[in-house]
Structure formats: structure tokens, C-alpha cells
Coordinates of C-alpha atoms and ligand atoms in Angstrom, one line a residue:
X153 CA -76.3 -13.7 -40.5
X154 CA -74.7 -17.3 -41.5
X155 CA -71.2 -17.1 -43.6
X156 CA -72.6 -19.0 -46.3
X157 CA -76.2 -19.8 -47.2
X158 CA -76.4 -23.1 -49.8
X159 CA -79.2 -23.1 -52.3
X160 CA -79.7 -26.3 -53.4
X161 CA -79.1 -29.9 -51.4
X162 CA -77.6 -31.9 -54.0
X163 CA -74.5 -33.8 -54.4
X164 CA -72.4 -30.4 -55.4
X165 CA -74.4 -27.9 -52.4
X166 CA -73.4 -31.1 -49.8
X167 CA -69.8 -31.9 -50.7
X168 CA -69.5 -27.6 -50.3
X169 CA -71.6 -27.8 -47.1
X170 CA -69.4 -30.4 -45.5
X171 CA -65.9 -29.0 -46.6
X172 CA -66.9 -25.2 -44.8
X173 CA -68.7 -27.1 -41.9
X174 CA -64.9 -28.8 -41.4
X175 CA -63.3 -25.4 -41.3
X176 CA -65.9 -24.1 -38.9
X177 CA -67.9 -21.9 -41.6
X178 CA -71.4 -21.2 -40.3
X179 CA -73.2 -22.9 -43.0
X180 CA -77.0 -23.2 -43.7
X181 CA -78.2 -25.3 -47.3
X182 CA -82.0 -24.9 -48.3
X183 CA -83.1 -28.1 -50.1
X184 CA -86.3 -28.0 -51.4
X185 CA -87.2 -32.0 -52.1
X186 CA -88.0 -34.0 -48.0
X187 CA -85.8 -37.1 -50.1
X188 CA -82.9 -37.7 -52.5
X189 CA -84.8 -38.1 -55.8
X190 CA -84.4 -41.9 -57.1
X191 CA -83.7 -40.6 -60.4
X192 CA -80.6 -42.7 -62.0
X193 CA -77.9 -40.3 -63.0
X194 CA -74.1 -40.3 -62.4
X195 CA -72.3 -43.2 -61.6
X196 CA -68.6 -42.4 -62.9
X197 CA -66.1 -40.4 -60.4
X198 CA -62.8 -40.0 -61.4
X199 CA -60.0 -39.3 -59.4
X200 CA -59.9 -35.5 -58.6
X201 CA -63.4 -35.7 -57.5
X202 CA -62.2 -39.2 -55.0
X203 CA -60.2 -37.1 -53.7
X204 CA -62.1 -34.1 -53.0
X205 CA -64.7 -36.2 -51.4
X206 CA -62.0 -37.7 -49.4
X207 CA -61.5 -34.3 -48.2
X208 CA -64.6 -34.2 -47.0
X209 CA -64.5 -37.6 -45.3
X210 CA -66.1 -39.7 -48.1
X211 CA -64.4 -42.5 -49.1
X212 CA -65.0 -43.3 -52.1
X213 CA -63.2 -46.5 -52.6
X214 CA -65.1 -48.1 -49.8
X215 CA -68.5 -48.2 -51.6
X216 CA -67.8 -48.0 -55.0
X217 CA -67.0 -50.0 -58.2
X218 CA -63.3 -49.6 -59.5
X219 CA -63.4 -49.2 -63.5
X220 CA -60.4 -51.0 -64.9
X221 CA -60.0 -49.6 -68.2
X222 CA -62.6 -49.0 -71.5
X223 CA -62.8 -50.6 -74.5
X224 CA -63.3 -49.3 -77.5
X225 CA -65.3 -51.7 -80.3
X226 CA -66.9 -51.5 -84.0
X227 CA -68.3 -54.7 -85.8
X228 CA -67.3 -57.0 -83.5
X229 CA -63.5 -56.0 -83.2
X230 CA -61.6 -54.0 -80.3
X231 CA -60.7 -50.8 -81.4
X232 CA -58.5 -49.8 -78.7
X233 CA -58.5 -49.8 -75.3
X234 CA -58.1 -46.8 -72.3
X235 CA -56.8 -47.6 -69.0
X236 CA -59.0 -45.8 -66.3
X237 CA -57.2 -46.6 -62.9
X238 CA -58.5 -44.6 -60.5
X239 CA -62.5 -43.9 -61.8
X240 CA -65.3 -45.6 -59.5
X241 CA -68.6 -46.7 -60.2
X242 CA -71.3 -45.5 -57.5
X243 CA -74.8 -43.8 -57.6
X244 CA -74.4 -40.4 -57.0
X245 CA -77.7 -41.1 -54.4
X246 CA -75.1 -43.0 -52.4
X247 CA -72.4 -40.3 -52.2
X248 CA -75.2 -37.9 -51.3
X249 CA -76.2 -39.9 -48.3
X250 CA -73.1 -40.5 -47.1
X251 CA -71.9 -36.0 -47.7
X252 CA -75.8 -35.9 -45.9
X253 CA -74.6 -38.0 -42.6
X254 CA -71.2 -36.1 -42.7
X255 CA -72.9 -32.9 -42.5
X256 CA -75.2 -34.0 -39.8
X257 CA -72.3 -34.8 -37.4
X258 CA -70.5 -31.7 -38.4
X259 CA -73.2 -29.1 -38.3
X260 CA -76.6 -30.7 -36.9
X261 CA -79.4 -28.7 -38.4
X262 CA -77.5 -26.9 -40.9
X263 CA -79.6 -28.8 -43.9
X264 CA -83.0 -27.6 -44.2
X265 CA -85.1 -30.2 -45.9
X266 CA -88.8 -29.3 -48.1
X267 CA -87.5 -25.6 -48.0
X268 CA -87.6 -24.1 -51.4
X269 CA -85.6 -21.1 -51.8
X270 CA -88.4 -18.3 -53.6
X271 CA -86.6 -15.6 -53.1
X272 CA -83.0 -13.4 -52.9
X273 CA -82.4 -9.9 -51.7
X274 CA -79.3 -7.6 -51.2
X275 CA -79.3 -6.3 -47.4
X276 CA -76.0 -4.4 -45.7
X277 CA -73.3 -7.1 -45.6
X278 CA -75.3 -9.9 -47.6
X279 CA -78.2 -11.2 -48.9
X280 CA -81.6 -12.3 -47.8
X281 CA -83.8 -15.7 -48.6
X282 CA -87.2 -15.7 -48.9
X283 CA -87.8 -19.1 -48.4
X284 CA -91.2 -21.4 -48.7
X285 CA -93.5 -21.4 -46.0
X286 CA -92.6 -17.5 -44.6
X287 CA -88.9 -18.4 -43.2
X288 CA -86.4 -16.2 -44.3
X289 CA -82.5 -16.2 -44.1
X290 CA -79.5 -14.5 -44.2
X291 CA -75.9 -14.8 -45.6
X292 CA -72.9 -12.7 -46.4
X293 CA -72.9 -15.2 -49.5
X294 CA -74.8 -16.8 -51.4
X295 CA -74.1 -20.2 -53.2
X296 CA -76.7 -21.3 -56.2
X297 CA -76.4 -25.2 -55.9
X298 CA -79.8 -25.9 -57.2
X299 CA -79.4 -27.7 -60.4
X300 CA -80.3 -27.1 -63.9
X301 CA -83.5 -25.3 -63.7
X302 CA -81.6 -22.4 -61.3
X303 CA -83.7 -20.2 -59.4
X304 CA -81.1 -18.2 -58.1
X305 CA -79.6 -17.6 -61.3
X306 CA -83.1 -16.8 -63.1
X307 CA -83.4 -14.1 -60.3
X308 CA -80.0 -12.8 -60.5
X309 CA -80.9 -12.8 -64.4
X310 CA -77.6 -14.7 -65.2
X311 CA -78.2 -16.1 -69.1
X312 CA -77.0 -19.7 -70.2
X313 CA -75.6 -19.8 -73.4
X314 CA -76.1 -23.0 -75.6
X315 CA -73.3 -25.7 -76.9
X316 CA -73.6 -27.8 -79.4
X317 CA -73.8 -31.8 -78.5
X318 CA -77.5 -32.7 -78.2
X319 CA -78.1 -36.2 -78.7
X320 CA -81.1 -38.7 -77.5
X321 CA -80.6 -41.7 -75.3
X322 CA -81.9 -45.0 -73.7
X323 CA -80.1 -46.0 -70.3
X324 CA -80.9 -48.6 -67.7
X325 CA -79.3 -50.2 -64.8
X326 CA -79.2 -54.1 -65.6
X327 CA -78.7 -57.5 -63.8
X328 CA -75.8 -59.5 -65.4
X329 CA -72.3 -58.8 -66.0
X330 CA -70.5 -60.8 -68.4
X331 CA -67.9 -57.6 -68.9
X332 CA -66.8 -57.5 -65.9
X333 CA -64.6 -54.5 -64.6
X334 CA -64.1 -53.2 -68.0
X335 CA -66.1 -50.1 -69.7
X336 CA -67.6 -51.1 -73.1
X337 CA -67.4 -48.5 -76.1
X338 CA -69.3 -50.0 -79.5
X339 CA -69.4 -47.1 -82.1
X340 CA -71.4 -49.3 -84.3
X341 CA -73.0 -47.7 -87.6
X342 CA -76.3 -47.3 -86.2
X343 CA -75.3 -44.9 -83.3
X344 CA -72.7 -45.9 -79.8
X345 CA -74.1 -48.2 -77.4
X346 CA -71.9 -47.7 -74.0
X347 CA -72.0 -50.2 -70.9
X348 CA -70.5 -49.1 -67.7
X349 CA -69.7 -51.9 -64.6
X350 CA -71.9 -51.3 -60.8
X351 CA -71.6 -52.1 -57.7
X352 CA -73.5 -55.5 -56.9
X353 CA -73.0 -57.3 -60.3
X354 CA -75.0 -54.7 -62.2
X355 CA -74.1 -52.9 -65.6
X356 CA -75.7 -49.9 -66.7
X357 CA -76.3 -49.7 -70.7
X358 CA -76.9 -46.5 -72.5
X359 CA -77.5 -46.3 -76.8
X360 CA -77.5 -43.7 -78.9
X361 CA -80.9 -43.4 -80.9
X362 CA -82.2 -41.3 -83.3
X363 CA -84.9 -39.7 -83.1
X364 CA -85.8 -39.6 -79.8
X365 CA -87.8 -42.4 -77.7
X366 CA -89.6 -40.8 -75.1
X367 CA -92.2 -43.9 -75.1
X368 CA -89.3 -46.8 -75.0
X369 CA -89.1 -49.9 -72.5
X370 CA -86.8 -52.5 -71.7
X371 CA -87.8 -54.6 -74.7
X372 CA -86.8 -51.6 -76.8
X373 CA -83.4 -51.2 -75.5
X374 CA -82.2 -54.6 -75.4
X375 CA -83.4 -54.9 -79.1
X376 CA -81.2 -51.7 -79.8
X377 CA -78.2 -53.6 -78.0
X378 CA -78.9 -56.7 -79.5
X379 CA -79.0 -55.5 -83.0
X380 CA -75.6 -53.7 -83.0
X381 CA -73.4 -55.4 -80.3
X382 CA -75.1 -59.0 -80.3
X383 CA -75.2 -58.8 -76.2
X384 CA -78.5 -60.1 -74.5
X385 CA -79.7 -57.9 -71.7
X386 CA -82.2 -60.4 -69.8
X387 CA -83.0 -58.8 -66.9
X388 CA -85.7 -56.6 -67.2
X389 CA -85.1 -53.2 -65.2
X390 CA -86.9 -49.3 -65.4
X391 CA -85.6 -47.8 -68.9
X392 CA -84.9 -44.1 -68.8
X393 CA -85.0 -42.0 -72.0
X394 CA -82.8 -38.7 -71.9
X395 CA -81.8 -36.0 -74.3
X396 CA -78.5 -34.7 -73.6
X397 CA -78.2 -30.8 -74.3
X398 CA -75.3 -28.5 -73.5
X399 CA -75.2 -25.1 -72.1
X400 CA -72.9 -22.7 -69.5
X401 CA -74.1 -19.5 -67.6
X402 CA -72.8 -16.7 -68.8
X403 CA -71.2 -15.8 -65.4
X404 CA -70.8 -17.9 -62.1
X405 CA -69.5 -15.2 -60.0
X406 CA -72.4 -12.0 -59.4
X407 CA -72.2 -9.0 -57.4
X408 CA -75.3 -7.0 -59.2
X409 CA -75.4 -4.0 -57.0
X410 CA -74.7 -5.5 -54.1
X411 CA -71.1 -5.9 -52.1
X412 CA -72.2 -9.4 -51.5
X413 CA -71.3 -12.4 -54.0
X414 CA -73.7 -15.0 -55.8
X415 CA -71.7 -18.1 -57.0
X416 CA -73.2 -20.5 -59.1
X417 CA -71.8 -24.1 -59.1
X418 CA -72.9 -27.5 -60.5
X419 CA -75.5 -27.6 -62.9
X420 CA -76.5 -23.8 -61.5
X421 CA -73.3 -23.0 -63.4
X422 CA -73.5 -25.9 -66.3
X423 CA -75.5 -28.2 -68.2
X424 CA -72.8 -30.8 -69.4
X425 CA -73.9 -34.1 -71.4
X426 CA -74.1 -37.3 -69.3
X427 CA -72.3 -39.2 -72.3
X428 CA -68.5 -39.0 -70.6
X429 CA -69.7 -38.6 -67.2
X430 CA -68.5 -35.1 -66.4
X431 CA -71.5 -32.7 -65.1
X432 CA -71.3 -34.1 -61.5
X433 CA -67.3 -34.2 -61.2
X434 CA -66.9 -30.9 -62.3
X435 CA -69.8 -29.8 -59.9
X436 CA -67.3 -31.4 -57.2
X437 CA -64.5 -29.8 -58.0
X438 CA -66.2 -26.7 -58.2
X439 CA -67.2 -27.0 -54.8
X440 CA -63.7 -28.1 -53.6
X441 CA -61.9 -24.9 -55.3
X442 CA -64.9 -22.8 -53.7
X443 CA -64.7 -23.9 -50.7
X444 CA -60.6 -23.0 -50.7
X445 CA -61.5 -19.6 -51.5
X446 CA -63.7 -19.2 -48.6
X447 CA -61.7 -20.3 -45.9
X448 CA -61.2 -17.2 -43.2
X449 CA -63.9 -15.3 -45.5
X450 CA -66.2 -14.5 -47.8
X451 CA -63.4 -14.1 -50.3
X452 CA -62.4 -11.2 -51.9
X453 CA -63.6 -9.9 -55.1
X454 CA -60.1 -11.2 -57.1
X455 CA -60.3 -14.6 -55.3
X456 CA -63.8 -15.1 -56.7
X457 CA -62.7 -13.7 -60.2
X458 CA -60.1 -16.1 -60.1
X459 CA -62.4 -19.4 -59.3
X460 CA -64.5 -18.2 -62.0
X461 CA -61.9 -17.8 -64.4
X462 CA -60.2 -21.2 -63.9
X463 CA -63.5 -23.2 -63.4
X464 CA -65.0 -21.5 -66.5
X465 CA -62.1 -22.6 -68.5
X466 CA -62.7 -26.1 -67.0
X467 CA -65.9 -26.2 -68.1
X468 CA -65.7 -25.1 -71.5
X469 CA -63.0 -28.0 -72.1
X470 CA -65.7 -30.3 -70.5
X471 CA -67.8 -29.3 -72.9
X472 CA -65.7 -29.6 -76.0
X473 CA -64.6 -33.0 -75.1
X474 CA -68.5 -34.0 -74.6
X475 CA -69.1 -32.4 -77.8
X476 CA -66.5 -34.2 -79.3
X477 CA -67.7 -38.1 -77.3
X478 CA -71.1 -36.5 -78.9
X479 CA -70.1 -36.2 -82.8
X480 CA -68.6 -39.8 -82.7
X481 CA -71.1 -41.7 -81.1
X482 CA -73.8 -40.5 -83.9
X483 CA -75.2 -42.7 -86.5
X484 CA -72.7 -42.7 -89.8
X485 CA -72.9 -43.9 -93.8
X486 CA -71.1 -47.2 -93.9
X487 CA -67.8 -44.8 -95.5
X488 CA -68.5 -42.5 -92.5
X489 CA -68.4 -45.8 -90.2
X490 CA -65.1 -47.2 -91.5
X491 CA -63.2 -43.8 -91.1
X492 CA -64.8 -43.2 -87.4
X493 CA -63.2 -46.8 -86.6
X494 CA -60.1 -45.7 -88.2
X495 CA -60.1 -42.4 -86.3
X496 CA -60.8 -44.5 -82.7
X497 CA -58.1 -47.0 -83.6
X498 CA -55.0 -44.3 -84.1
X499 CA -56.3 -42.7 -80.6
X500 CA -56.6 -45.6 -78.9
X501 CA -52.8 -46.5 -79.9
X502 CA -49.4 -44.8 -78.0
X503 CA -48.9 -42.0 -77.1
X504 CA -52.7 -40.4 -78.3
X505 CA -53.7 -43.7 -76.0
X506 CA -52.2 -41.7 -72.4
X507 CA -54.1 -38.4 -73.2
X508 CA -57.2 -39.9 -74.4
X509 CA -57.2 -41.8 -70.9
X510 CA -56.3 -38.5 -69.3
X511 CA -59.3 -36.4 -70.5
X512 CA -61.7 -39.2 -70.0
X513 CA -60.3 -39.7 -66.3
X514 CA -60.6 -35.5 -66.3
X515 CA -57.1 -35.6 -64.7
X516 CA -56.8 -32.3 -66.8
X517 CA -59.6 -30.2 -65.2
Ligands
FAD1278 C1 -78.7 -40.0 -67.0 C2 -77.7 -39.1 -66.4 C3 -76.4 -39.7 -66.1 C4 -75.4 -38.9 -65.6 N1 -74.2 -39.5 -65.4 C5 -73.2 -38.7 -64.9 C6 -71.9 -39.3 -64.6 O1 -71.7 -40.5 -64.8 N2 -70.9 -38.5 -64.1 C7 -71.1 -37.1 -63.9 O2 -70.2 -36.4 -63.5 N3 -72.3 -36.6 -64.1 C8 -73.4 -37.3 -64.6 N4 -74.6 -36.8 -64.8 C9 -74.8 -35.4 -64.3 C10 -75.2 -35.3 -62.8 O3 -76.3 -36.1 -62.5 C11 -75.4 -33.8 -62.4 O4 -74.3 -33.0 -62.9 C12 -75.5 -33.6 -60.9 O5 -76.7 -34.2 -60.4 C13 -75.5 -32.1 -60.6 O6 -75.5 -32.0 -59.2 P1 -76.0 -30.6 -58.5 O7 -75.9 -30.8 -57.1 O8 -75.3 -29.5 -59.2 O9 -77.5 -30.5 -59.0 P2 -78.8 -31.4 -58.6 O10 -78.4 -32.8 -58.5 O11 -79.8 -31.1 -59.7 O12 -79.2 -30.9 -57.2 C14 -79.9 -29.6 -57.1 C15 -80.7 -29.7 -55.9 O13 -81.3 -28.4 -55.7 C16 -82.6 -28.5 -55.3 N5 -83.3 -27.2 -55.6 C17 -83.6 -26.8 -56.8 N6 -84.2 -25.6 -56.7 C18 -84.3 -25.3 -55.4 C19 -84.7 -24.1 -54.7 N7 -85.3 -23.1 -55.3 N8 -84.7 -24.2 -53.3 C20 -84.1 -25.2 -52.7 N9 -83.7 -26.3 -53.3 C21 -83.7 -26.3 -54.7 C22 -83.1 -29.7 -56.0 O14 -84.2 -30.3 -55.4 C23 -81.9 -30.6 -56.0 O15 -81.9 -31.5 -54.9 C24 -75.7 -37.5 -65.3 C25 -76.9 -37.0 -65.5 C26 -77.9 -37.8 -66.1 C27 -79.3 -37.2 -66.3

């Protein structure tokens, strides 16, 4: 029976693999995909999560972008501006090779790859896997790493609850990068347009619109910039159209009727809007303050109930702040407009400035 078994190979399910693998855990992660998917998603990590994946032998600073500070605009003028010392741009694909390699030195074999997880059963002392293809598993715990459409949690029957800040997107990775190291914030009237420096001279550019634009291509998007910020994206590049929704699971720590735990962690656990780039970091640190628990055990029923306590509360203030990035980057009435810039101005003056930059840094989680 292995200590922990790790549903789910993704960012969170590695940086969790490689921090027990370092304290000699017996560790085996079922990922179901043969590749890291392509997808774009996170780029931002802020500075707990560089220095959990330090822990972990990953170092962040190496590979990735530093993000000097954000800039908040409207109509052509700054607004206010954040200092975000210590955030890094980098792909979350790069960060999961690089916890992938780790792991293979640690523990050689302990990721599983093209093994779906189908199914989870309570034996004496743990839990058994039914995994694809006839294998099966054991663990004295199980960890549900496996992203937003959770198996684990549908079969433990945990239910997600649903937060307010849906909004609909157009984001692409772009050539050029006349901004430098700075983060751009427009809140024009028409809905926020956001730009974010990469590695390798590249910016990505998200903007708000409304409704939805499942269909959209490049041409679309630079249009959208174009028309409320006046910058020319040139460089044609793959446009990805998202809806951002939230939601939490009810509960991230389950015993059902067995003596055996099921933790849910990362986007198992939540389902956090892109727009502020928390989902992934708080995955991390989820993963770092789990792995704590676990070292010289499975962890005792008040040690879990403590994790879930303070990671919940993280979570629901990741959420309210998302929820919060979400309300003022909507489309507003010209009045509507003039107060939002208003609003942006007094927090992006001392002292409002130094917690602003705090929460979006998530030194506070
Ligand atoms: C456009 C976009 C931009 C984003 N930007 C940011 C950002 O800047 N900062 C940030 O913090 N977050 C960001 N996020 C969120 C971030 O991408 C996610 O929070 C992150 O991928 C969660 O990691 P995870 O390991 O929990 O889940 P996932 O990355 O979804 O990994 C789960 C893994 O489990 C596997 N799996 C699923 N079911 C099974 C099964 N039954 N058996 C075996 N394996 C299984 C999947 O194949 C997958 O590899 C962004 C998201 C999007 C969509």
C-alpha cells in the first residue's frame, strides 16, 4: 500500500508529488493525459508560490519573467500604479516539466502517465484505485488533484457551490512588447483589456467582452484592443475565448465511512477566475501546506481539519477579491465609467496603494 496515491498529474498533483518524494513519502500520481496539454493558462506566480516551488527544487527566477509593477489606465490616463516585486511570468507548462524531471530523479516511476483514475474504494487502512486498463492501486490517502471536472470528488459525492464573478473573455499570447516589464490595466468603458509581459519578448492580452465570443480570431481581438486602448497587436497568434465562472467544493477534507482521508486540492477543491491569476497559486500552496501535514504520516484527523479550515478561508478571500477584479472590469454608462476611474485612482494612491499590491501579489493567503 503506497503512503499517498495522487489523482491528477498537473501542476498542483506534481509540486505535492515532489515535496513527499523529498521527505521519503512513498508516492504514486495517476495522470490520465500521455502529454502536458498545450492549452495556455497561468502565467502569473507570486511570491508564496516561488517559494514553495523553490522548496521543491524549482527555481522559479531562472526561467521566468519578473513583473515590475501594474498599471492601472482609463481614457488614455494612468490611474495608479501597483508595485508587484516578486511576481514572475512563466507558462505553467514550463513549471510542470521542470516539478515532472524533479520527480523523475526523486522517485523514478512514481508518475503514471495515460492512467485514468475510474475508480475509488475504502479497504482496511486506505483506499483502492480502479484505474484504466484493469490496474488497480492502493493508498492510506488519497489526494484528488484532477482539476475542475473532479472524478474523485463526483465519486466521493463532494458538491461545489457557485460564486458570483462570471465574465467572458479573449486572451492570446502575442509577439511585440512595447510595455515592457510593466502589467497593463485599461478599465475603459467598454469592458478592461489587461496585458501581462512573457518570457521571450512576448505579451499576453486578455479583454473583457460582452456577450460571449466563442467564434473570435486574432482580427477580432486586436480590433477590441485597438478600439479602447489605441495599441496595435500585429503579430497574429491562436486566440483563446474563456468564460470565467467561480465555484468551491463544499469540503476538501472527506472521510465518508472510511478511516482513510480524501483531500481535494487545486481546481479538485476550486474553480477560481483566471482574471487576477490566483487558481494555480492557491493550488500550490495548497499542496505546500498538505504536504507539511503529511510528513511522518497520514496526518491525523485535526491536522487535516486544520488544512481545510485555513485553505478554505484562503480560498473564499481568493474568491472575493476575483469577484471584486470581476465587477470593475465590466462594461459601465459613461457616469458609471468616471466613478470606476475615480474609485481605481483613490486605491491606487498611499496607503490603499500597499494593500492593493499585497492582495494582488496574494502575500495575504
Ligand atoms: C486562460 C487561463 C489563464 C489562467 N491564468 C492563471 C494565472 O495566471 N495564475 C493562476 O494562478 N491560475 C491561472 N489559471 C488557473 C490555472 O490554470 C489552474 O488553476 C491550474 O491548471 C490548476 O492546476 P491543477 O493541477 O489543480 O489542475 P489541472 O491543471 O486541470 O490538472 C489536473 C490533471 O488531472 C488529470 N486528470 C483529470 N481527471 C483524471 C483522472 N480521473 N485520472 C487521472 N488523471 C486525471 C488531467 O489530465 C490534468 O492533467 C488560468 C486558467 C485559465 C483557463
Amino acid at each position: 500500500m503506497h503512503d499517498v496515491a495522487i489523482v491528477g498529474g498537473g501542476p498542483v498533483g506534481m509540486l505535492l508529488a515532489v515535496l513527499l518524494a523529498q521527505e521519503g513519502r512513498d508516492v504514486a500520481a495517476f495522470e490520465e493525459r500521455d502529454t502536458i496539454s498545450p492549452r495556455a493558462r497561468a502565467i502569473g506566480i507570486h511570491p508564496p508560490s516561488v517559494e514553495a516551488l523553490a522548496e521543491a527544487g524549482v527555481e522559479v527566477p531562472a526561467h521566468g519573467r519578473p513583473i515590475a509593477d501594474g498599471v492601472a489606465m482609463a481614457d488614455g490616463r494612468v490611474l495608479g500604479a501597483m508595485p508587484l516585486a516578486g511576481v514572475y511570468a512563466l507558462a505553467q507548462q514550463h513549471v510542470e516539466r521542470m516539478l515532472r524531471a524533479r520527480l523523475a530523479t526523486l522517485a523514478p516511476g512514481s508518475l503514471r502517465l495515460g492512467r485514468r483514475v475510474l475508480g475509488l474504494h475504502p479497504v482496511s487502512g486506505g483506499h483502492r484505485l480502479d484505474v484504466e486498463g484493469g490496474a488497480a492501486a492502493s493508498a492510506r490517502l488519497v489526494v484528488a488533484a484532477d482539476g475542475l471536472r473532479s472524478t474523485i470528488r463526483e465519486l466521493v459525492g463532494v458538491p461545489v457551490v457557485r460564486r458570483r464573478g462570471v465574465a467572458h473573455y479573449l486572451m492570446a499570447d502575442v509577439d511585440g512588447d512595447a510595455l515592457g516589464d510593466r502589467a497593463l490595466l485599461a478599465f475603459e468603458r467598454e469592458g478592461v483589456v489587461e496585458s501581462f509581459p512573457l518570457p521571450g519578448g512576448r505579451r499576453r492580452w486578455v479583454a473583457r467582452v460582452a456577450p460571449p465570443m466563442p467564434e473570435a480570431d486574432f482580427e477580432a481581438l486586436a480590433a477590441v484592443v485597438r478600439a479602447r486602448t489605441g495599441r496595435v497587436l500585429d503579430s497574429p497568434s491562436p486566440v483563446s475565448a474563456f468564460t470565467a465562472k467561480q465555484g468551491l467544493a463544499a469540503r476538501t477534507v472527506h472521510f465518508g465511512s472510511s478511516d482513510a482521508a480524501v483531500v481535494l486540492i487545486g481546481d479538485a477543491a476550486h474553480e477560481i477566475s483566471p482574471i487576477g491569476g490566483q487558481g494555480l497559486n492557491l493550488g500550490w500552496l495548497e499542496a505546500r501546506a498538505l504536504a507539511r501535514v503529511l510528513t511522518g504520516g497520514p496526518g491525523t484527523r485535526d491536522a487535516l481539519a486544520a488544512f481545510e479550515a485555513e485553505r478554505m478561508r484562503a480560498t473564499r478571500r481568493a474568491i472575493a477579491q476575483a469577484a471584486f477584479n470581476t465587477a470593475m472590469g465590466r462594461a459601465l454608462s459613461r457616469s458609471g465609467h468616471a466613478a470606476r476611474s475615480l474609485a481605481i485612482r483613490s486605491l491606487g494612491a498611499p496607503p490603499l496603494a500597499r494593500h492593493l499590491a499585497d492582495a494582488f501579489t496574494m502575500r495575504t493567503l
